Short mmCIF file of C-alpha atoms and ligand atoms in Angstrom, two decimals:
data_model
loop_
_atom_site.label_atom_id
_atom_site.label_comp_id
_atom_site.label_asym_id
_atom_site.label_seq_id
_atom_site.Cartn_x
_atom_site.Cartn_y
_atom_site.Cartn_z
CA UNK A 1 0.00 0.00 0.00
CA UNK A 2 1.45 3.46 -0.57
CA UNK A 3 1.67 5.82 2.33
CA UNK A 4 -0.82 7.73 1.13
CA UNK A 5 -3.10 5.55 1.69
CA UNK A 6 -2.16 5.34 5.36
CA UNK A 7 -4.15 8.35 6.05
CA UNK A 8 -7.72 7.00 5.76
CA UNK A 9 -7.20 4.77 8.32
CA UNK A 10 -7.12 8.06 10.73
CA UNK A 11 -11.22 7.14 9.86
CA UNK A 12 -12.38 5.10 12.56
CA UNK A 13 -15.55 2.43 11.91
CA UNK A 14 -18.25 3.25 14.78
CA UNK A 15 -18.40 0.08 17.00
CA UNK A 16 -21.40 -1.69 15.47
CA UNK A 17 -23.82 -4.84 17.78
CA UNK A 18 -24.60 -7.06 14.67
CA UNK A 19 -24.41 -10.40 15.13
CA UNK A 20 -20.95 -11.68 13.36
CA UNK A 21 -19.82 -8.55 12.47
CA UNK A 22 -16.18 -8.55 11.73
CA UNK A 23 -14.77 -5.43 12.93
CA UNK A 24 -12.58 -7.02 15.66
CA UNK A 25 -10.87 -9.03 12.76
CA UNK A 26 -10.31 -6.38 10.31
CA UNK A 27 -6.50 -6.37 10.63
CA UNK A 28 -6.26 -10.16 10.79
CA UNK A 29 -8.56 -10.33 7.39
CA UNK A 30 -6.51 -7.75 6.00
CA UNK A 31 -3.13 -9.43 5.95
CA UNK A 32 -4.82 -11.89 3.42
CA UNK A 33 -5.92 -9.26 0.89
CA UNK A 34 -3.48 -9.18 -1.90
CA UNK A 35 -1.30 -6.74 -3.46
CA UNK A 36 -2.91 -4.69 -6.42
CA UNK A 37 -6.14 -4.68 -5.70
CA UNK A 38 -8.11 -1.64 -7.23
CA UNK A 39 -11.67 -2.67 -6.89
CA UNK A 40 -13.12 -4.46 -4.04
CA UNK A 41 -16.08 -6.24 -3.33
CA UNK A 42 -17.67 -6.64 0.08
CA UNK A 43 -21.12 -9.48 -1.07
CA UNK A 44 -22.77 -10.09 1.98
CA UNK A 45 -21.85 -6.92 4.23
CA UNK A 46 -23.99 -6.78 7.23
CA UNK A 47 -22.77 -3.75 9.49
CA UNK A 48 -20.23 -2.98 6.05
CA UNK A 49 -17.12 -3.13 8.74
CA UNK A 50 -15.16 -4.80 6.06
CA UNK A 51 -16.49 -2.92 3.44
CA UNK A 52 -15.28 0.25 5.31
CA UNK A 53 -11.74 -1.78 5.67
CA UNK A 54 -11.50 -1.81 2.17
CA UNK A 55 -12.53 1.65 1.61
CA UNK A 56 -9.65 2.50 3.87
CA UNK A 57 -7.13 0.50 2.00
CA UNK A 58 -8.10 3.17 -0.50
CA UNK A 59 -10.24 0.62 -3.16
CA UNK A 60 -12.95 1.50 -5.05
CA UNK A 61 -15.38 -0.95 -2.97
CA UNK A 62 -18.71 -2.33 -3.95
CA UNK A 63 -20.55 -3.30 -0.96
CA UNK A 64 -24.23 -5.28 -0.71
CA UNK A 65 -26.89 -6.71 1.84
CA UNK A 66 -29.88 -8.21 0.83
CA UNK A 67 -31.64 -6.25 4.01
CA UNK A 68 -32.16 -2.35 3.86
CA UNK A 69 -31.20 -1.45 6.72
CA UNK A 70 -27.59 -2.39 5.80
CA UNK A 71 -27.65 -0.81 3.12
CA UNK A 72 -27.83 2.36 4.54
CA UNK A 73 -25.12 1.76 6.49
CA UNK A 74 -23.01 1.09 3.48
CA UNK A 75 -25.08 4.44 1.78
CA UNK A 76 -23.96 6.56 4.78
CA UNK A 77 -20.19 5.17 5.30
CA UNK A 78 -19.17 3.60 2.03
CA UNK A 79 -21.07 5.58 -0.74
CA UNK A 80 -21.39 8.81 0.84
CA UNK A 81 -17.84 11.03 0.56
CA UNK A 82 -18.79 14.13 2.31
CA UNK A 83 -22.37 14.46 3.48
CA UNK A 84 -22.59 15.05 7.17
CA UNK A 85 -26.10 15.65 9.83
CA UNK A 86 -25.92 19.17 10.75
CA UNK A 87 -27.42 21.31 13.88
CA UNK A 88 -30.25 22.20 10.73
CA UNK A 89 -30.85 18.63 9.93
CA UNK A 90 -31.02 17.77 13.72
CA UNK A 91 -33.45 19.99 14.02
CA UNK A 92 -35.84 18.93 11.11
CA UNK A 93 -35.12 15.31 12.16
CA UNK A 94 -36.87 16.19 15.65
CA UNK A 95 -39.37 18.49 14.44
CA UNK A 96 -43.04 17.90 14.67
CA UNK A 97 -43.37 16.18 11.80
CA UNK A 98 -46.26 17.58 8.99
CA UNK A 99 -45.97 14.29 7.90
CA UNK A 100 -46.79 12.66 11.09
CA UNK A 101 -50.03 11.15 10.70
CA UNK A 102 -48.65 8.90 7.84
CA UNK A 103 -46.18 7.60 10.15
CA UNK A 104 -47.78 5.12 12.70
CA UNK A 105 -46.29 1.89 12.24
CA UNK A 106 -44.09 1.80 15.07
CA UNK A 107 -46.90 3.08 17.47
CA UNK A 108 -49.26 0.18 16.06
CA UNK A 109 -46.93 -2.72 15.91
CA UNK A 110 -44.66 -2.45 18.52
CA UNK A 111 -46.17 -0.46 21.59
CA UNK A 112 -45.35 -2.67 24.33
CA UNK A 113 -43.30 -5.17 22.42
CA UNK A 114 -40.06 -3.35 22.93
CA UNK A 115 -41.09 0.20 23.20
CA UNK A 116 -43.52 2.39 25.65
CA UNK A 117 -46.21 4.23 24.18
CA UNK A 118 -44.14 7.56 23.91
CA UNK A 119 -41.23 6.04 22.62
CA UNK A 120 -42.69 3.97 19.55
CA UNK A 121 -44.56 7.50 18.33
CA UNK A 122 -40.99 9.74 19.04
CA UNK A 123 -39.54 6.99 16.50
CA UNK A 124 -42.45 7.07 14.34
CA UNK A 125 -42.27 11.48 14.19
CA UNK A 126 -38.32 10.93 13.54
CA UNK A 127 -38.96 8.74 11.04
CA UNK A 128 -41.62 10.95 9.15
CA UNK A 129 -38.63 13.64 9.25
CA UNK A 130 -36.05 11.63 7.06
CA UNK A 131 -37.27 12.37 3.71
CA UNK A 132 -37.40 15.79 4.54
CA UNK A 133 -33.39 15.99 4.58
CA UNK A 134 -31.98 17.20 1.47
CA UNK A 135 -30.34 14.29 0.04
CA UNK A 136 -30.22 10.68 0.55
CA UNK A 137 -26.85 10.45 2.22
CA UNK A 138 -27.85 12.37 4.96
CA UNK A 139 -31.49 10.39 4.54
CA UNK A 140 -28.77 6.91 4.82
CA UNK A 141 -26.96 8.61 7.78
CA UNK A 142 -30.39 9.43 9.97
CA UNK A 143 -31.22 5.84 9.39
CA UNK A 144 -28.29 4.59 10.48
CA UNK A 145 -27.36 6.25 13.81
CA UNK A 146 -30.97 5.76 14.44
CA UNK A 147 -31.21 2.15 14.00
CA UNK A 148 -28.10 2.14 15.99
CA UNK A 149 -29.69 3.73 18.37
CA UNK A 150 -32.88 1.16 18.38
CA UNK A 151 -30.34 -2.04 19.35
CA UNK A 152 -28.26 -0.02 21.76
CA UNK A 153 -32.00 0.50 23.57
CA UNK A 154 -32.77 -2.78 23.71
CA UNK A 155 -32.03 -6.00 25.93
CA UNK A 156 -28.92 -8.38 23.86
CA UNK A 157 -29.28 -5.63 20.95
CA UNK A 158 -31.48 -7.50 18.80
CA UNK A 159 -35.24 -8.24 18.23
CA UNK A 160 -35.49 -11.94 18.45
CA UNK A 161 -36.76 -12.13 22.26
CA UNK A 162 -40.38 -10.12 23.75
CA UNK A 163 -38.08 -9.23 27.09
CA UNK A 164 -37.23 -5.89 26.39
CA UNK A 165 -39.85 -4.12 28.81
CA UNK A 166 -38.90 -6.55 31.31
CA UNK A 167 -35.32 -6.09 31.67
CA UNK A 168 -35.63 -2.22 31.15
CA UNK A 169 -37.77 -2.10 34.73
CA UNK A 170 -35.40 -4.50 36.04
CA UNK A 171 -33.12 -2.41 38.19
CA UNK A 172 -30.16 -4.95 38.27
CA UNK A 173 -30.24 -4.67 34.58
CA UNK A 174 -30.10 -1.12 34.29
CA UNK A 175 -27.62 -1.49 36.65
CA UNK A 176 -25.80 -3.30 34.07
CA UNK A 177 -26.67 -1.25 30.83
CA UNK A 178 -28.05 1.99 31.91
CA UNK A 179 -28.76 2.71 28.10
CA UNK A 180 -32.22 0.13 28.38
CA UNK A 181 -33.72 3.54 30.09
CA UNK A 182 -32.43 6.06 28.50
CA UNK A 183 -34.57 8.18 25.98
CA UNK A 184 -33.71 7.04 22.17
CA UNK A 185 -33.28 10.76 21.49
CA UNK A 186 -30.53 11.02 24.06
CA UNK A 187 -28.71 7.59 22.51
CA UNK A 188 -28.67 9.11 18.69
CA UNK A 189 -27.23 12.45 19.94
CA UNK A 190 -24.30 10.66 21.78
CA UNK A 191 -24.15 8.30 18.81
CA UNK A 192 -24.13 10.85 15.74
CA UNK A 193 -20.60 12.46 16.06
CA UNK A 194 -18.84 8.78 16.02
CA UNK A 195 -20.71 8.39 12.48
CA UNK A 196 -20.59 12.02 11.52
CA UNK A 197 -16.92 11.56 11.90
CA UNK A 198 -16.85 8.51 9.82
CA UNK A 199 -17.54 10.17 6.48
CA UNK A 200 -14.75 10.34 3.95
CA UNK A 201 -13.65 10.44 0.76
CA UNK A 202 -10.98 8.21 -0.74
CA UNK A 203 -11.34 9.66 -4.03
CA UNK A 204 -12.90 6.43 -4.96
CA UNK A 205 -16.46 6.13 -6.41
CA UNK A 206 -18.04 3.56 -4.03
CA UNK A 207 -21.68 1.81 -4.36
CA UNK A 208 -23.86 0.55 -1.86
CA UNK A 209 -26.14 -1.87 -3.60
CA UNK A 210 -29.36 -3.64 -2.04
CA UNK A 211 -30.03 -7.25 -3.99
CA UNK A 212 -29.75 -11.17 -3.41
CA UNK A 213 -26.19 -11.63 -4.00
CA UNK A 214 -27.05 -14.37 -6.56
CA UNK A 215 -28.91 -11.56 -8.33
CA UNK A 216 -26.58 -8.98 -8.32
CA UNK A 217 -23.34 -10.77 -9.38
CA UNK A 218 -24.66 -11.05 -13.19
CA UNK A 219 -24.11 -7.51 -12.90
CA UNK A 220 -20.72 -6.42 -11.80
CA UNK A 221 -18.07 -6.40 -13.33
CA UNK A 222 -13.89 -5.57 -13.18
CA UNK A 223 -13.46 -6.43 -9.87
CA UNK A 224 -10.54 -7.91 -8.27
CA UNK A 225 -11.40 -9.13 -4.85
CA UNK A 226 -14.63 -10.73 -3.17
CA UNK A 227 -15.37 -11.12 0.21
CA UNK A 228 -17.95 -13.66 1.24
CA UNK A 229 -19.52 -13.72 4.99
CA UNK A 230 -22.24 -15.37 4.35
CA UNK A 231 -24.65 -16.17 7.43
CA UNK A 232 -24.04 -19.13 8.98
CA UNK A 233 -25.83 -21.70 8.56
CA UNK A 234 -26.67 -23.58 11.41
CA UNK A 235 -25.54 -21.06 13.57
CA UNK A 236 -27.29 -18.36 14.28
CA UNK A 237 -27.81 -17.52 10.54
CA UNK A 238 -31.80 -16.03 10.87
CA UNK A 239 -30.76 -12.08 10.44
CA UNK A 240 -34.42 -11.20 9.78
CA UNK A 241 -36.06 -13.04 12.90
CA UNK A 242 -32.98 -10.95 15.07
CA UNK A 243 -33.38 -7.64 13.07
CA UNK A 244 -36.78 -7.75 11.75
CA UNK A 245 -37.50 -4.19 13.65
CA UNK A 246 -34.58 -2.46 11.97
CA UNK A 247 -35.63 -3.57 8.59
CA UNK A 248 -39.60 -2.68 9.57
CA UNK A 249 -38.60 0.77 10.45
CA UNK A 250 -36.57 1.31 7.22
CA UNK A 251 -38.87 -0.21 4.71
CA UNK A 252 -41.90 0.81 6.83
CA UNK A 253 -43.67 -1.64 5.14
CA UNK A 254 -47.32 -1.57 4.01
CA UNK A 255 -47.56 -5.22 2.34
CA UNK A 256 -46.34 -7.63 5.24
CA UNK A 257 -47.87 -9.31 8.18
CA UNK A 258 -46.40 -8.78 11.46
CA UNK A 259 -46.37 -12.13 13.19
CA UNK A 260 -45.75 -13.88 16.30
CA UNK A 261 -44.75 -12.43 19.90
CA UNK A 262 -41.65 -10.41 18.35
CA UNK A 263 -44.19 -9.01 15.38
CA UNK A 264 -41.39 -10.21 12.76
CA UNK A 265 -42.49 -9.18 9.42
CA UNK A 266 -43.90 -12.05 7.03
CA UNK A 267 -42.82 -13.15 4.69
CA UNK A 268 -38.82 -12.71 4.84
CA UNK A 269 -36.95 -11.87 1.92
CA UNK A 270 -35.12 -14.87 0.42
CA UNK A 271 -32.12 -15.55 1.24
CA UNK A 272 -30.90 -18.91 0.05
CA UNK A 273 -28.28 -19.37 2.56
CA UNK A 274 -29.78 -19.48 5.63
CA UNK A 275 -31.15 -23.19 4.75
CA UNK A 276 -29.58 -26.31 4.78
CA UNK A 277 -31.49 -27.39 2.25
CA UNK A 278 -30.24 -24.81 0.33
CA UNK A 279 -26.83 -23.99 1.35
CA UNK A 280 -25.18 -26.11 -1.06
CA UNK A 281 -26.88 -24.89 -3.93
CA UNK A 282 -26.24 -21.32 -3.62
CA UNK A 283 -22.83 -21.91 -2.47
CA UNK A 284 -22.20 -23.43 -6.01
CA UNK A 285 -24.73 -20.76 -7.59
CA UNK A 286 -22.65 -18.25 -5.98
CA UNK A 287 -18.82 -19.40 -6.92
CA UNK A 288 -19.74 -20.19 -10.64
CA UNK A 289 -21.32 -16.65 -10.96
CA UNK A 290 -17.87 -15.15 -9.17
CA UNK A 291 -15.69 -16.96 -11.74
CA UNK A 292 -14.57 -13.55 -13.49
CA UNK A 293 -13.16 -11.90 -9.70
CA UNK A 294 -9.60 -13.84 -9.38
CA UNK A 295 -9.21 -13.54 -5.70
CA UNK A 296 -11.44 -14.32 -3.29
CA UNK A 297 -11.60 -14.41 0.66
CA UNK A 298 -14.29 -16.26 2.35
CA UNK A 299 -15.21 -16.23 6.04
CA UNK A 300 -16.02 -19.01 7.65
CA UNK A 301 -16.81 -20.63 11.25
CA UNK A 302 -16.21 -24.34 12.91
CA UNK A 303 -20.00 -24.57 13.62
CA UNK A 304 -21.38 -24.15 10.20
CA UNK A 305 -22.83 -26.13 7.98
CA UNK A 306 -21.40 -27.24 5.41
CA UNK A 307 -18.48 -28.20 7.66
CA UNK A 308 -14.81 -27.09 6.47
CA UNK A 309 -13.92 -30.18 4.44
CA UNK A 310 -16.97 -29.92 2.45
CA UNK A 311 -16.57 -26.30 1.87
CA UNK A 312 -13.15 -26.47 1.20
CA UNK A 313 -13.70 -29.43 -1.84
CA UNK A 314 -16.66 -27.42 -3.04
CA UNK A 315 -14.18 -24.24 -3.28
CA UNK A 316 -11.79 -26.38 -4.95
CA UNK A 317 -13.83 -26.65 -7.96
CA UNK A 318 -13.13 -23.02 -8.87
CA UNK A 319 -10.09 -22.10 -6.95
CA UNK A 320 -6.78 -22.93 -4.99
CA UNK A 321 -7.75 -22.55 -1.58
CA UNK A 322 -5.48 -21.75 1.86
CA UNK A 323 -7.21 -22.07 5.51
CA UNK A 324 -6.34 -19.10 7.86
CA UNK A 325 -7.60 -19.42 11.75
CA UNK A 326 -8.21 -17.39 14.51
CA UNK A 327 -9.39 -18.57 17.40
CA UNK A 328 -11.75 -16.28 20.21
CA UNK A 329 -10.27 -15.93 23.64
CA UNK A 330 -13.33 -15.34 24.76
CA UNK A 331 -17.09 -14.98 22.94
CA UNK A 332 -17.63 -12.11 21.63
CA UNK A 333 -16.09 -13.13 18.49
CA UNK A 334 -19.73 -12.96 16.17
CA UNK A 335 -21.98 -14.89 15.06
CA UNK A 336 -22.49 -18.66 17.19
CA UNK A 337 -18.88 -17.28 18.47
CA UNK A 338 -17.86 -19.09 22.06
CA UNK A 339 -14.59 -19.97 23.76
CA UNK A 340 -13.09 -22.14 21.80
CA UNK A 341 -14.60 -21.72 18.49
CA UNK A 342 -12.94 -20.55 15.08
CA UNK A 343 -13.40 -17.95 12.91
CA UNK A 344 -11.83 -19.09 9.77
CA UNK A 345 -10.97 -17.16 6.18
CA UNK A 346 -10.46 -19.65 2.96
CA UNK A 347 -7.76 -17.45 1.40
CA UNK A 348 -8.62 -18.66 -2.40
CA UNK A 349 -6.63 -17.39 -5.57
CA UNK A 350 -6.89 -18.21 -9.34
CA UNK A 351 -5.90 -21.58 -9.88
CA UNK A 352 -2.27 -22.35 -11.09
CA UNK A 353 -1.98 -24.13 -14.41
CA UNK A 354 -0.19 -27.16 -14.60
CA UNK A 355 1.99 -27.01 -17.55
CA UNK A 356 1.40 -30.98 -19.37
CA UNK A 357 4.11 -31.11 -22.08
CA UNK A 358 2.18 -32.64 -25.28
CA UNK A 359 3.72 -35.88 -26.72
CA UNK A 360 5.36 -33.51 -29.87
CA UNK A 361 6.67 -31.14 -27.06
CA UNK A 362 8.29 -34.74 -25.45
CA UNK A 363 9.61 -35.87 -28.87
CA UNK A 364 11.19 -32.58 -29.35
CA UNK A 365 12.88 -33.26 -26.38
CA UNK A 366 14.18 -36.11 -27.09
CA UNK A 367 15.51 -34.97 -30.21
CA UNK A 368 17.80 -32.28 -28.14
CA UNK A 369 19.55 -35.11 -25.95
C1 SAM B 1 -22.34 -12.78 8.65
S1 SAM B 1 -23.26 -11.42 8.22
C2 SAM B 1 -22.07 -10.33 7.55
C3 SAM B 1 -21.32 -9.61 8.63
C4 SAM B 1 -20.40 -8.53 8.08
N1 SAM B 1 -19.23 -9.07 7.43
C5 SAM B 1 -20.02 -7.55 9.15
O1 SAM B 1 -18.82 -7.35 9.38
O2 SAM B 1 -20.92 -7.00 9.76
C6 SAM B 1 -24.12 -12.03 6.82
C7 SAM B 1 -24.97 -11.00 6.09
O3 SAM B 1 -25.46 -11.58 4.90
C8 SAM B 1 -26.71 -11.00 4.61
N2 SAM B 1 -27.36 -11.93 3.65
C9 SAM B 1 -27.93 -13.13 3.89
N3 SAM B 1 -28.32 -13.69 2.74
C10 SAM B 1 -28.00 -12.82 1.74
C11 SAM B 1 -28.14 -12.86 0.32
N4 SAM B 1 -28.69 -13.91 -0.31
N5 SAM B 1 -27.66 -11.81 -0.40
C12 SAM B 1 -27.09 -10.75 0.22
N6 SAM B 1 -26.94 -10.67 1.56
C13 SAM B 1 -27.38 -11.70 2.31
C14 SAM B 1 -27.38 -10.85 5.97
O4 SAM B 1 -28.33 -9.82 5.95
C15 SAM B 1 -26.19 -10.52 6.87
O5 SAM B 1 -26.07 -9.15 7.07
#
């Protein structure tokens, strides 16, 4: 990398609570990117920490998530080069809405779920504000720190359990995490100079796209690495049953169902590795349509299925493959992550050609001697 480069890494990636998000491994994955890279490609990108990474290294980076609300993320920290929220935008953000009495999802669905009264129609104004901002970066950047906001609210940062009211009135818990009773309002303002901050420019034109992987891959072209973190299946891989409120309050869907305790929206987007029926399938769906990007690095984990021989033959179709581990001291490594377990990157590169002399090269030969 040439020292100029250096100086995006003064940027620093907000902390993000997704389940198997790779920011504590950045500088471990990045040993295994290779030299002369230009374009980078960050496929299934969750909170886009490694899709930031690469922006860093100074790539032009593609990032994608088949969920919205990742998107944004990428939108707001990948795409965007300069847009920031401002005092004005602040203000217009927590504004009475004019728009408010379009805006009653969260007050309908989720009163009581995981928010008071109050709370769920604050959220619902706020979120009646965001198309009012001028552009959609700083539209991507309200989402974010917002949704950020949402998981840092509530219990184990995540949607997939009805305690949330419970634990916030549970004093030993607050105790714990004082930020269960604090007003959302309160959390963004803390939160927005960390992502405000975040914004840069690496005189790169970045995308932040929001399709199936398997769709979008027909698509893009002239790039020279791929990362793969798919979820993990078998292993905590159900991102929309966990996140399902983040998604709601982006899409603030009109068309879906909202079932069960946690009001999850039905039915999920597809996926197609989140399955074991399917796994296999799209794993070969997804390395045939990759063929054209040489290199490739693919995160992996000890619990998932299929397990790391399988993988590893069903990589070998398409490329030479190296195994890299790391193992957690501790669990808080991602995704099904405890003492003990592995987070493992197939380093993969084009494969070599065997050179096979033909029978006239061999007779040749022998005519030399
Ligand atoms: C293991 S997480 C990625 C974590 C990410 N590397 C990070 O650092 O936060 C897997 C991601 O894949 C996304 N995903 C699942 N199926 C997908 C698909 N078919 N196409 C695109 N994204 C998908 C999920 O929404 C989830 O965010």
């Amino acid at each position: 990398m040439l020292f100029e480069e250096y100086k995006y890494f003064d940027y620093q990636f907000p902390d993000p609570q997704y389940l198997g998000a790779k920011h504590t491994h950045l500088s471990w994955i990045r040993q295994f990117v290779p030299d002369n890279v230009k374009t980078a490609f960050d496929a299934f990108a969750g909170s886009q920490s490694v899709g930031f990474l690469f922006k860093q290294m100074g790539f032009q980076t593609i990032t994608n998530d088949f969920l919205n609300f990742n998107n944004q993320i990428g939108k707001a920290l990948i795409e965007n080069k300069s847009e920031k929220l401002n005092d004005n935008d602040i203000k217009t953000l927590f504004q009475k809405s004019p728009n408010k009495s379009d805006f009653t999802l969260m007050e309908n669905v989720f009163t009581d779920v995981f928010f008071e009264r109050e709370e769920a129609f604050f959220i619902d104004n706020f979120r009646a504000n965001i198309p009012l901002l001028d552009n959609t970066y700083k539209q991507a950047l309200a989402f974010t720190v917002m949704n950020r906001s949402l998981t840092r609210k509530i219990t184990m940062g995540h949607f997939g359990h009805t305690q949330a009211l419970v634990y916030a009135a549970d004093p030993e818990r607050i105790k714990r995490n004082r930020s269960l009773i604090r007003p959302i309002k309160d959390l963004f303002l803390e939160l927005l100079p960390s992502y405000n901050n975040a914004v840069f420019d690496n005189k790169k034109d970045n995308k932040s796209v929001n399709l199936n992987i398997l769709e979008l891959l027909p698509n893009v072209s002239n790039i020279d690495l791929v990362y793969f973190d798919p979820p993990y299946c078998d292993s905590h891989a159900d991102y929309q049953g966990f996140y399902h409120l983040l998604e709601t309050y982006t899409e603030y869907w009109k068309n879906k169902e909202f079932v069960n305790g946690i009001k999850r929206y039905e039915p999920k987007r597809y996926s197609g590795f989140d399955k074991k029926g399917e796994a296999i399938v799209s794993f070969e769906k997804l390395f045939e349509l990759s063929n054209e990007i040489p290199y490739w690095l693919i995160s992996y984990n000890n619990r998932s299925y299929p397990n790391i021989t399988e993988f590893e033959k069903i990589i070998s179709k398409y490329r030479d493959v190296k195994i890299e581990y790391k193992t957690y001291q501790n669990g808080r490594g991602g995704k099904g992550s405890v003492a003990g377990s592995q987070e493992i990157l197939f380093v993969c590169q084009p494969k070599k050609k065997h050179f096979i002399p033909t029978i006239k090269q061999k007779e040749l030969e022998y005519e030399e001697l």
